[in-house]
Coordinates of C-alpha atoms in Angstrom, one line a residue:
X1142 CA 110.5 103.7 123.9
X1143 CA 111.0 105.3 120.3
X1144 CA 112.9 103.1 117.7
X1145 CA 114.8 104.5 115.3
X1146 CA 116.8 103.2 112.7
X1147 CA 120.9 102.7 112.8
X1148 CA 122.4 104.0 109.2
X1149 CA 121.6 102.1 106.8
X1150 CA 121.5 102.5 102.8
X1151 CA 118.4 100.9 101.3
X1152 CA 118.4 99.9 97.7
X1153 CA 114.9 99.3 96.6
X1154 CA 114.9 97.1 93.1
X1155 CA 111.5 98.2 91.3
X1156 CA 112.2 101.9 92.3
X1157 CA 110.1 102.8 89.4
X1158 CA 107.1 100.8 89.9
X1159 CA 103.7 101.4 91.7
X1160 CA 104.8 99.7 95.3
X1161 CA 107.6 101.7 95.7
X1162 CA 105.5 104.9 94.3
X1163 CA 102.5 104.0 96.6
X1164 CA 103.6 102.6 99.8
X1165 CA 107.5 102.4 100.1
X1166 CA 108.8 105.4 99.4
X1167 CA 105.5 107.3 101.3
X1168 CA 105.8 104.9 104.2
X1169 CA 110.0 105.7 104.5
X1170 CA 108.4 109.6 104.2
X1171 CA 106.2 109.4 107.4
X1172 CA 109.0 107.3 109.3
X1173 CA 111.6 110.1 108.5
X1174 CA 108.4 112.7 109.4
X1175 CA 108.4 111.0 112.9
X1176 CA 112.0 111.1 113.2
X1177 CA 112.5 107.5 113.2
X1178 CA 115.1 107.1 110.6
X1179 CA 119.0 108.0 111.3
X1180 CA 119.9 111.0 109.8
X1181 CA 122.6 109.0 107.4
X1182 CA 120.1 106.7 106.0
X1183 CA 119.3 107.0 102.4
X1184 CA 117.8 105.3 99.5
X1185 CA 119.1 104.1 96.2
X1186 CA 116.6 103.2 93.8
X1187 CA 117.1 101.1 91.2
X1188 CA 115.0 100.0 87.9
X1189 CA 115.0 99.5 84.2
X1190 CA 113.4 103.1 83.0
X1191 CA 116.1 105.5 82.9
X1192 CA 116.9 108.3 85.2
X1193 CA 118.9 110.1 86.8
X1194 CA 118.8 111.7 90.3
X1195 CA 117.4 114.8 90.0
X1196 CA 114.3 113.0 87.7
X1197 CA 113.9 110.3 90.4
X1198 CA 113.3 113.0 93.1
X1199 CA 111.3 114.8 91.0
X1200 CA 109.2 111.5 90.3
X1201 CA 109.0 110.8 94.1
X1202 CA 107.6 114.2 95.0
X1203 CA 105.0 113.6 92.6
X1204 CA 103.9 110.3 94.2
X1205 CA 104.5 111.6 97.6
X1206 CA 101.9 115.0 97.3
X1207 CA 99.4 111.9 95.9
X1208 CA 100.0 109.2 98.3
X1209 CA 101.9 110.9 101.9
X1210 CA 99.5 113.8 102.6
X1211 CA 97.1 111.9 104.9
X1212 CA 96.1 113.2 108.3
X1213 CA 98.4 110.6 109.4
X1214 CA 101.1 112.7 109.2
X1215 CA 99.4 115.8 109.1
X1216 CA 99.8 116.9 106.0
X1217 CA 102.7 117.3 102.9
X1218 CA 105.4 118.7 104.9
X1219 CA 107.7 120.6 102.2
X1220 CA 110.4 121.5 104.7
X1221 CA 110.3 117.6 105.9
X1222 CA 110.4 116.8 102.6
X1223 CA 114.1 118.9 100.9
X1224 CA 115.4 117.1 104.1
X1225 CA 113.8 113.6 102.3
X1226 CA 114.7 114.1 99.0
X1227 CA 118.6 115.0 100.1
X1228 CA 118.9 111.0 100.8
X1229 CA 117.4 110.0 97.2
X1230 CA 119.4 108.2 94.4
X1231 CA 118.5 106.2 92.1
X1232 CA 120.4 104.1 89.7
X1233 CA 119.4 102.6 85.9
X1234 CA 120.1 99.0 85.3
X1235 CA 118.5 95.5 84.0
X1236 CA 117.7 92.7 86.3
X1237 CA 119.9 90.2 84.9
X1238 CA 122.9 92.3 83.6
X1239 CA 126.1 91.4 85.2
X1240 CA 127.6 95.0 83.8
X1241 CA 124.4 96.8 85.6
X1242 CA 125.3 95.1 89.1
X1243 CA 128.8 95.8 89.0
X1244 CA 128.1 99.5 88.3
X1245 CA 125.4 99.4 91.3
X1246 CA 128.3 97.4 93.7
X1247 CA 130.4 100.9 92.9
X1248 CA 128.0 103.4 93.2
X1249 CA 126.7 101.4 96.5
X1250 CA 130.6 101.8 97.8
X1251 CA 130.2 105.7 97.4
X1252 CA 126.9 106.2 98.7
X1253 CA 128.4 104.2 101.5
X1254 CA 131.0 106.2 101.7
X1255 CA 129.4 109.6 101.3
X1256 CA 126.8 109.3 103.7
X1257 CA 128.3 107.3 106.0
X1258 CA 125.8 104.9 106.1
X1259 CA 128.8 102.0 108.0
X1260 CA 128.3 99.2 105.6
X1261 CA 124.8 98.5 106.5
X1262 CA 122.4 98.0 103.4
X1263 CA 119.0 96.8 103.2
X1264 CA 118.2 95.3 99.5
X1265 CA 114.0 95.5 99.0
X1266 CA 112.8 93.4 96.1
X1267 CA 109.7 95.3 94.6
X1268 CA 110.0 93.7 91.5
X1269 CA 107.7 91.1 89.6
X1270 CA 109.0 87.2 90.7
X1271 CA 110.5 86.4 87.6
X1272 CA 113.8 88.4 88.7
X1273 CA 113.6 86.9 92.3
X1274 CA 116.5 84.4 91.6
X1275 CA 118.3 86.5 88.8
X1276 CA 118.9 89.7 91.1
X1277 CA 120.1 87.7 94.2
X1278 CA 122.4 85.6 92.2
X1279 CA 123.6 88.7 91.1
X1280 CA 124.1 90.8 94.0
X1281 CA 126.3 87.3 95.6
X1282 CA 128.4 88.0 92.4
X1283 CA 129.2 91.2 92.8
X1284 CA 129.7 90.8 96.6
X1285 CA 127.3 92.5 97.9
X1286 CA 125.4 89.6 99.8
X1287 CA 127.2 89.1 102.3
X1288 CA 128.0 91.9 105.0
X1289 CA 131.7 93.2 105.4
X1290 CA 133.6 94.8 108.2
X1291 CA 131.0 95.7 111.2
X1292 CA 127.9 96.4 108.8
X1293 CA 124.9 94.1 108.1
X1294 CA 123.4 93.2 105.3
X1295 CA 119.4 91.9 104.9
X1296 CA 116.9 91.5 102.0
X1297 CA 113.1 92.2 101.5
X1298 CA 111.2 89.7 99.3
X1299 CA 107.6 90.6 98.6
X1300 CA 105.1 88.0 97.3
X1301 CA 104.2 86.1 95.1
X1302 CA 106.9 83.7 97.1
X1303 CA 106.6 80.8 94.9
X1304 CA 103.3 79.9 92.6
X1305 CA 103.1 76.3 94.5
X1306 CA 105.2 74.0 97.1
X1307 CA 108.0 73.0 94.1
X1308 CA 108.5 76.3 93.6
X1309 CA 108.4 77.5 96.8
X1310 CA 111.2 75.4 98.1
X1311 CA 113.2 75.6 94.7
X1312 CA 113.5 80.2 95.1
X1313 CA 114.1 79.2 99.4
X1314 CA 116.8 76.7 98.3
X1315 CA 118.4 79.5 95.6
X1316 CA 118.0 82.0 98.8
X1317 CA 120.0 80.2 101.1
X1318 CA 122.9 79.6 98.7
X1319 CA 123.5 83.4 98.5
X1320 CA 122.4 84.5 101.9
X1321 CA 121.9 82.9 105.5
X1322 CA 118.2 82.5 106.8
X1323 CA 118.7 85.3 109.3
X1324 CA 118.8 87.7 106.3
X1325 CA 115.9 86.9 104.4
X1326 CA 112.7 89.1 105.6
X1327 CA 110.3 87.4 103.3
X1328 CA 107.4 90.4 104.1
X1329 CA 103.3 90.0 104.5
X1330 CA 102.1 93.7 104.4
X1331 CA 99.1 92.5 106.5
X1332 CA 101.2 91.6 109.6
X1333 CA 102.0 95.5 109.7
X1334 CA 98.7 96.7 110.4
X1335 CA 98.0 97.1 114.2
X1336 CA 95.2 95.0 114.4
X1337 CA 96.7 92.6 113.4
X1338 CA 99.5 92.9 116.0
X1339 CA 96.8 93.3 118.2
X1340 CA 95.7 89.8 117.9
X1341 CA 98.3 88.4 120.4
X1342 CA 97.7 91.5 122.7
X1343 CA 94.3 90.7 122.9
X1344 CA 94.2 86.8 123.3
X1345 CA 97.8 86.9 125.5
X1346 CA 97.5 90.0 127.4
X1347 CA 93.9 90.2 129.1
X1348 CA 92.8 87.5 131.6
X1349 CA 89.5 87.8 130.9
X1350 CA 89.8 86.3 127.2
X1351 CA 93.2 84.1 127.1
X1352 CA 90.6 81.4 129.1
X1353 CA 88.4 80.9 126.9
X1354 CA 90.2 80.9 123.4
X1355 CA 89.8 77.5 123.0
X1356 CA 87.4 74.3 122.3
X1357 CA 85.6 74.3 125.5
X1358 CA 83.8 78.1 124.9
X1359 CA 85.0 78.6 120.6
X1360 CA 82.2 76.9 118.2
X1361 CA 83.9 78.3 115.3
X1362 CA 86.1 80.8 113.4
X1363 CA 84.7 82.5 110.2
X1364 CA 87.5 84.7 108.6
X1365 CA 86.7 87.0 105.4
X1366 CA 88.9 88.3 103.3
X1367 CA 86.7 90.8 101.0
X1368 CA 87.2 92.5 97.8
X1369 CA 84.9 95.4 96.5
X1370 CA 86.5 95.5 92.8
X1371 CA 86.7 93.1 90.7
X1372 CA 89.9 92.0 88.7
X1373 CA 90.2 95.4 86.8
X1374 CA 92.8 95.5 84.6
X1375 CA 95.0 92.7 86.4
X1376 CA 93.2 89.9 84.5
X1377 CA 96.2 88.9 82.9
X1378 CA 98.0 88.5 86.2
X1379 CA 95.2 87.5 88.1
X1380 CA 93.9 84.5 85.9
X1381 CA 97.3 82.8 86.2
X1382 CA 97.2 82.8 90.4
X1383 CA 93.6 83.0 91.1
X1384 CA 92.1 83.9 94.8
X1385 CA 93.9 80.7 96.6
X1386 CA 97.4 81.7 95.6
X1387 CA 96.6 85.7 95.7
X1388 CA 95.1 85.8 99.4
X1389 CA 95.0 82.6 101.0
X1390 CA 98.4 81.0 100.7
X1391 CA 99.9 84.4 102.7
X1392 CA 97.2 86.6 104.0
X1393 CA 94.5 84.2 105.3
X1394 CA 97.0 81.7 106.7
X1395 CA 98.9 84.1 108.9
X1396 CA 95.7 85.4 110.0
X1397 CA 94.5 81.6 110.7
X1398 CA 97.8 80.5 112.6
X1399 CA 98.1 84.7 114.7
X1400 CA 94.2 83.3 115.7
X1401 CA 95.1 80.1 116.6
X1402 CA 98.8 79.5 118.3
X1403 CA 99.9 78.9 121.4
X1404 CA 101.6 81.7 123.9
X1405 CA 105.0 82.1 122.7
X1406 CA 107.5 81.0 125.6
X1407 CA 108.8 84.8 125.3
X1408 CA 107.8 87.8 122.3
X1409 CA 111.1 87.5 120.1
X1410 CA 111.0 86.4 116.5
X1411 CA 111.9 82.6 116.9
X1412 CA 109.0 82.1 119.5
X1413 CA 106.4 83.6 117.8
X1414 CA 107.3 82.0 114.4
X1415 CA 107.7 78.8 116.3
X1416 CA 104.4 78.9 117.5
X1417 CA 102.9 80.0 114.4
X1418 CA 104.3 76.7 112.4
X1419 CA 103.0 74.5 114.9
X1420 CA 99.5 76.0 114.1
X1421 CA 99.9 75.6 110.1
X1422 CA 101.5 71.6 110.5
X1423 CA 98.4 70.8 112.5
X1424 CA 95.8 71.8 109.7
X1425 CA 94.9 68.2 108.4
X1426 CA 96.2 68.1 105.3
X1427 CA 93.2 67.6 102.7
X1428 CA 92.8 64.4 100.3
X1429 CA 93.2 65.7 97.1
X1430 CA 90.5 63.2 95.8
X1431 CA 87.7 64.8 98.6
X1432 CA 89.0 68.7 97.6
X1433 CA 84.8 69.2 97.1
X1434 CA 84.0 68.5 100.4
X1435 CA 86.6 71.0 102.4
X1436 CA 86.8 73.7 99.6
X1437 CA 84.5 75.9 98.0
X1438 CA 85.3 77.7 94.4
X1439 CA 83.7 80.0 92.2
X1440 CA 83.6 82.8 89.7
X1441 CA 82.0 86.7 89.8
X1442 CA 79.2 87.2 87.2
X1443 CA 77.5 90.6 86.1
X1444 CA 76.2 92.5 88.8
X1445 CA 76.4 95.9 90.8
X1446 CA 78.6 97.2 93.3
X1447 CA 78.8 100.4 94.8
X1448 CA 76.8 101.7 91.9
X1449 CA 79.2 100.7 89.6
X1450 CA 78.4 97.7 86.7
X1451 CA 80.9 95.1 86.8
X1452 CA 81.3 92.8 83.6
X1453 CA 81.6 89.0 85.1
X1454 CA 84.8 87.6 85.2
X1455 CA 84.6 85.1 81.9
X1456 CA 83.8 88.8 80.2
X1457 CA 86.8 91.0 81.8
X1458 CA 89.9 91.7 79.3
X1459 CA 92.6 89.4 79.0
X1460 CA 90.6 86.1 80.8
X1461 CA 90.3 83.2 78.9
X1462 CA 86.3 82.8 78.1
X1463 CA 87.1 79.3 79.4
X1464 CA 89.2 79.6 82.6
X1465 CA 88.8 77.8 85.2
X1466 CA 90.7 80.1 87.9
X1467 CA 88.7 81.1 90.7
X1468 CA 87.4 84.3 91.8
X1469 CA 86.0 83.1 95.2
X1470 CA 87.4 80.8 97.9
X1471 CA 85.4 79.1 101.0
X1472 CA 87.6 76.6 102.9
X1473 CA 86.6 74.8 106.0
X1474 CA 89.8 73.8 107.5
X1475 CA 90.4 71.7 110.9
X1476 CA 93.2 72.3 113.5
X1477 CA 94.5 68.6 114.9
X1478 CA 95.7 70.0 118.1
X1479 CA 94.8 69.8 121.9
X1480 CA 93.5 73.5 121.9
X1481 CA 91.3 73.5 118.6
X1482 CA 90.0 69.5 117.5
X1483 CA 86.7 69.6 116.6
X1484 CA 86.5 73.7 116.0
X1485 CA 86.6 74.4 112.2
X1486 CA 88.3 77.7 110.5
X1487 CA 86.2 78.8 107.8
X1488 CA 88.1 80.9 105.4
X1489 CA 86.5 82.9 102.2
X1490 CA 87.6 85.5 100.1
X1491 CA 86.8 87.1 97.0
X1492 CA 86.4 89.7 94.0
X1493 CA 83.0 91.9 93.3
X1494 CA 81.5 91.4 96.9
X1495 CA 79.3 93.9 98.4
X1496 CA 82.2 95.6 100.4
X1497 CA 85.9 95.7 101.3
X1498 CA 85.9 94.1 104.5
X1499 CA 88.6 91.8 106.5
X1500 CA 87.7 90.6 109.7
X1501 CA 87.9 87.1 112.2
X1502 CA 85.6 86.6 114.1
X1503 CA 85.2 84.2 117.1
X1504 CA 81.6 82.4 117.5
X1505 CA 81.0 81.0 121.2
X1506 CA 79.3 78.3 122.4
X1507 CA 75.4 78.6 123.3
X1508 CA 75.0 77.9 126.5
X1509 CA 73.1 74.8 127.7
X1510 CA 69.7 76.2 128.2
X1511 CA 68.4 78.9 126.4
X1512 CA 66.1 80.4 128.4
X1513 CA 65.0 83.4 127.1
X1514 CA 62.8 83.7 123.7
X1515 CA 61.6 86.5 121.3
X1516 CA 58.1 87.9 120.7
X1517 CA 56.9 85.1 118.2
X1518 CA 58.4 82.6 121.0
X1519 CA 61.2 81.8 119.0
X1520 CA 64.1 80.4 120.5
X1521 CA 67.0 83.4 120.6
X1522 CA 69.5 81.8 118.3
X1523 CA 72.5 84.4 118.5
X1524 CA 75.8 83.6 119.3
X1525 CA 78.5 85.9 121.5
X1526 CA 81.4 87.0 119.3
X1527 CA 84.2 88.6 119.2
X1528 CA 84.9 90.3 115.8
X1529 CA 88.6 91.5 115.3
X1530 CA 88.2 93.9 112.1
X1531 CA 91.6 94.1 110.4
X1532 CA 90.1 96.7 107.6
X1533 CA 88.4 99.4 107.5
X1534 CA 88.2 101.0 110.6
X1535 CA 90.2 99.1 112.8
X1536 CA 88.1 97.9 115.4
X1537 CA 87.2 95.1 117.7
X1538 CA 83.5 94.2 118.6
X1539 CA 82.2 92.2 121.4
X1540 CA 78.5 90.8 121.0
X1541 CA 76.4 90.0 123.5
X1542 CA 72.7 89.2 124.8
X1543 CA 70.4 92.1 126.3
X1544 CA 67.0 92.6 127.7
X1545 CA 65.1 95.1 125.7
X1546 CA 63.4 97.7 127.7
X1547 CA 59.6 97.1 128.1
X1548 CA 57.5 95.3 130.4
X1549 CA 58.3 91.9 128.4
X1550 CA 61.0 89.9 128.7
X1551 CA 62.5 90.2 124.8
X1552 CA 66.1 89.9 123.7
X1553 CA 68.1 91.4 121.1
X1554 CA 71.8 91.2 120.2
X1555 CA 73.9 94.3 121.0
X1556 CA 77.8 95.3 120.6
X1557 CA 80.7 96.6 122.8
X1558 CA 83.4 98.1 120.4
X1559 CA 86.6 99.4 120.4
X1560 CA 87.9 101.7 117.6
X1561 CA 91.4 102.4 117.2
X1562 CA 90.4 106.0 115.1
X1563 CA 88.2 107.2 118.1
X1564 CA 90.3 105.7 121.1
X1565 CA 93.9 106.8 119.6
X1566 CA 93.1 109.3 116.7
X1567 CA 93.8 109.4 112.8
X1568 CA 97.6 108.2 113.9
X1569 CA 97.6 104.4 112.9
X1570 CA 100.5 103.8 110.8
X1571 CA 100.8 102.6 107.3
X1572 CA 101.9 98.5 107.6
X1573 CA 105.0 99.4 105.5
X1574 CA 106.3 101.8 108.0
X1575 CA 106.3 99.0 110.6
X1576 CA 107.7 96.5 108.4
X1577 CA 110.7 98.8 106.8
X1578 CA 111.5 100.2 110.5
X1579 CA 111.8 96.4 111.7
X1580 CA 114.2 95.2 109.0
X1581 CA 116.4 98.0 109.6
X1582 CA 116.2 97.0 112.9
X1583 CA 116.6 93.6 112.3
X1584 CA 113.8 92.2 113.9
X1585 CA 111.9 89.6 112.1
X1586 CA 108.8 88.9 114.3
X1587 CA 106.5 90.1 111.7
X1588 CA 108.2 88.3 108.7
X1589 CA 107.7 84.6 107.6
X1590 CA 110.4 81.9 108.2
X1591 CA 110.9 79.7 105.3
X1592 CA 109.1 76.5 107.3
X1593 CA 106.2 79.4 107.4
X1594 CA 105.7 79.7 103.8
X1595 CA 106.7 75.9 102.9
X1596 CA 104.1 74.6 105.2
X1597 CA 101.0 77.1 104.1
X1598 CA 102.1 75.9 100.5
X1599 CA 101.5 72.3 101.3
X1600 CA 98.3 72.6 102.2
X1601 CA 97.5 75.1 99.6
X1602 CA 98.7 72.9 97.0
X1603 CA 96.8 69.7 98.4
X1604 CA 93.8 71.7 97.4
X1605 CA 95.6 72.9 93.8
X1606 CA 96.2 69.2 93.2
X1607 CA 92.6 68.1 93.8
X1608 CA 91.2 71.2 91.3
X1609 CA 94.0 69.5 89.0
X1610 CA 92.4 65.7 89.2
X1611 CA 88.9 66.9 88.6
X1612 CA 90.2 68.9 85.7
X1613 CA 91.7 65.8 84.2
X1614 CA 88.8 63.5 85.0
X1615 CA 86.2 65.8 82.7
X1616 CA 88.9 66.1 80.2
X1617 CA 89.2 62.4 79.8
X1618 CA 85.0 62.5 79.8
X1619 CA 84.9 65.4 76.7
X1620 CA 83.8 67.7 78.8
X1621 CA 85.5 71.3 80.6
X1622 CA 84.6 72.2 84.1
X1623 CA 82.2 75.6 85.0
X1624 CA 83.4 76.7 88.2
X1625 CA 79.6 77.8 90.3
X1626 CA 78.8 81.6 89.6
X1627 CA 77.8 84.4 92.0
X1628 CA 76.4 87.6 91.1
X1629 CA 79.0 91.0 91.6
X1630 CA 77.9 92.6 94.5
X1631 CA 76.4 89.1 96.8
X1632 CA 78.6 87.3 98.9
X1633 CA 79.2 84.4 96.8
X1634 CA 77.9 81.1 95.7
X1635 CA 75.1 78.9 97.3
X1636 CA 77.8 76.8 97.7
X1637 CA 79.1 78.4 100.2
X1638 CA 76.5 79.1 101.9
X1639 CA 75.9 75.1 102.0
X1640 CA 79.6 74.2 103.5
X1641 CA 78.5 75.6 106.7
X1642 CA 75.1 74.3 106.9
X1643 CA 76.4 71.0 107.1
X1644 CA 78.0 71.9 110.4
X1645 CA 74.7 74.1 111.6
X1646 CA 76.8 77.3 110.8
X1647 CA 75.7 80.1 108.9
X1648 CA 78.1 83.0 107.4
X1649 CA 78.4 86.1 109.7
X1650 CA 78.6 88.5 106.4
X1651 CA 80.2 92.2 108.0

């Protein structure tokens, strides 16, 4: 059944920037291209660099012909597009003015008023943190927070949500002073894509898999998070949040707890969150004081990828020659529940690695007896898996044992896939057009609750407390720590490669 949107007027702080330029304002494009939206919604923009209307539109189209003319929706539609541009606004203003909100809270009430949009508005914070707590505070001042008459009113918070645990709960405590929990839509761009949605189809809706997702059949989960580039010119941003705090702390742990939870009772947004917590409470918490033995860390040197020369980290503009923040993550992390004890998650990412590449996959048990060998009467050591690829090309793989033809009885590994682009076509939607289309409908199944983000912090910082210990210990010593290196364009440290031997496991690199 198609969903479309009730009227609403969304006011996108940060209208200026590269998010809104790049994914919002393209993704709202394809959504009004597919008829989703109402015809009385419509967008206000507002940002520090001054324009008017006419300029913002103008500004928009030229992002738009760069970033909305994908096969996806078949092409820059200029008709679709006057109809677009009709609904654009945009409004100058600082961040922390009190004079700049009051004229937004009036020009809101006309919008409101001119397009009918019933008192429904939809605030998207595409702004750097800093102005987190200054624009909400603001927007309760002017009334606007709070939802008058028969209308609504929600807000969109992308990450960074916090820089550790403190400051994690200090913004969520600030949040719930001006609006109430059921407002919030604290947003993870990769629980948009489909195959990540896909996850709970898969384990939840085919009897021939929800059996075995557990400890009796699963050895082990291996999910990888990889980056191509390296830190470009984000160096100065980078350095001060490092892999752990850029990927993990969201990405990876929503992936970890989607792979891992329990059946939701029903699919609504409380029951899937609900299960998802459980999940991130029952990974062990790590001793800061053993960080080394559960977490691997380590920074891009020189190398080659794609072709291309990448300078190593320590050498990039704007890093410190002698930071410490890492580049690469490993984590082995255990589950304490009934379902997973005694299966580990391994979790990596990183910059400069051979290809851009996120996918879980699912190692099975060997089977008692392995009967069959190779040619040099080798044991046959492969594992079935199951490989849910997240990006690029959307896919999931099954790996089995075969018989190779020939007289002799030889083995080899081979793959059952499914592919999203062949089975459905180029027509797999942007995450942000999921994302937007659900906070205007106000369904928050694919946002994080605040015990979501509180919980992945904890552990997170557990880890960010150990790093700080060590870093204290060779202080006190005279001497500074070297995080491990790792060539650009290899996956990683040797390190890495030496958390999983310890447990007989190997990395499964895509």
């Amino acid at each position: 059944m198609k969903r479309t949107s009730p009227p609403c007027l969304l006011v996108v702080f940060g209208a200026s920037g590269d998010l809104a330029k790049r994914k919002l304002l393209p993704a709202l494009f394809h959504l009004a291209g597919q008829d989703l939206l109402n015809a009385n919604f419509t967008i206000l923009g507002f940002a520090r660099t001054p324009m008017d209307d006419a300029q913002f539109r103008a500004q928009t189209l030229a992002g738009m012909r760069e970033h909305a003319t994908s096969e996806h929706n078949g092409g820059f539609d200029e008709q679709r597009w006057a109809e677009f541009a009709a609904c654009l606004f945009y409004q100058t203003g600082n961040y922390d003015d009190l004079a700049s909100f009051e004229t937004l809270a009036q020009r809101v009430a006309e919008i409101d008023k001119a397009r009918q949009t019933k008192g429904n508005y939809l605030f998207y914070l595409a702004t750097p943190p800093n102005v987190f707590i200054s624009i909400t505070a603001l927007l309760k001042e002017v009334g606007l927070a709070q939802a008058a008459n028969d209308g609504w009113t929600r807000i969109i918070i992308e990450k960074p949500f916090g820089h550790d645990l403190a400051t994690a709960q200090e913004l969520n405590e600030h949040l719930l002073h001006v609006f109430d929990e059921k407002q919030i839509y604290r947003i993870d761009h990769y629980l948009g894509k489909e195959t990540v949605q896909n996850i709970l189809v898969f384990r939840f809706g085919n009897g021939i898999f929800e059996p075995i997702w557990n400890r009796n059949y699963v050895d082990h989960v291996q999910i990888t998070v990889s980056e191509s580039l390296g830190v470009g010119a984000r160096g100065g941003y980078y350095d001060k949040s490092g892999a752990i705090r850029d990927m993990v702390q969201n990405h990876m742990m929503q992936l970890v707890a989607l792979t891992a939870m329990e059946p939701p009772v029903t699919y609504d947004a409380e029951s899937v969150r609900n299960q998802k917590v459980n999940v991130l409470r029952s990974i062990l918490p790590i001793d800061p004081l053993e960080v080394n033995k559960w977490v691997v860390r380590a920074q891009y040197g020189a190398g080659n990828v794609h072709d291309e020369m990448i300078p190593g980290y320590l050498e990039t503009e704007d890093i410190p020659p002698n930071s410490t923040t890492e580049t690469f993550l490993a984590w082995k992390l255990e589950i304490d529940n009934w379902r997973w004890n005694g299966v580990p998650f391994y979790v990596r990412t990183g910059k400069a690695l051979p290809s851009k590449v996120t996918d879980i996959k699912v190692m099975f048990r060997r089977p008692p007896l392995m009967y069959f060998g190779s040619r040099q009467g080798q044991r046959h050591q492969a594992r079935n898996t199951i490989t849910l690829r997240i990006q690029p090309d959307e896919s999931i793989i099954l790996s089995f044992d075969a018989k190779l033809p020939g007289p002799q009885l030889d083995v080899k590994q081979v793959n059952m896939d499914f592919t999203y682009s062949k089975t459905f076509g180029d027509t797999i939607a942007e995450a942000y057009e999921r994302l937007l289309l659900d906070a205007m409908l106000g369904d928050s199944t694919l946002f994080i609750r605040r015990d979501e983000t509180e919980l992945a912090w904890d552990r997170v910082t557990n880890v960010l407390e150990g790093w700080a210990i060590q870093e204290e210990i060779l202080r006190k010593r005279g001497k500074t720590l070297q995080l491990p290196q790792y060539e650009a364009g290899t996956w990683g440290p040797l390190e890495s490669d030496d958390l999983l031997a310890k447990s007989g496991h190997h990395w499964r690199n895509p």
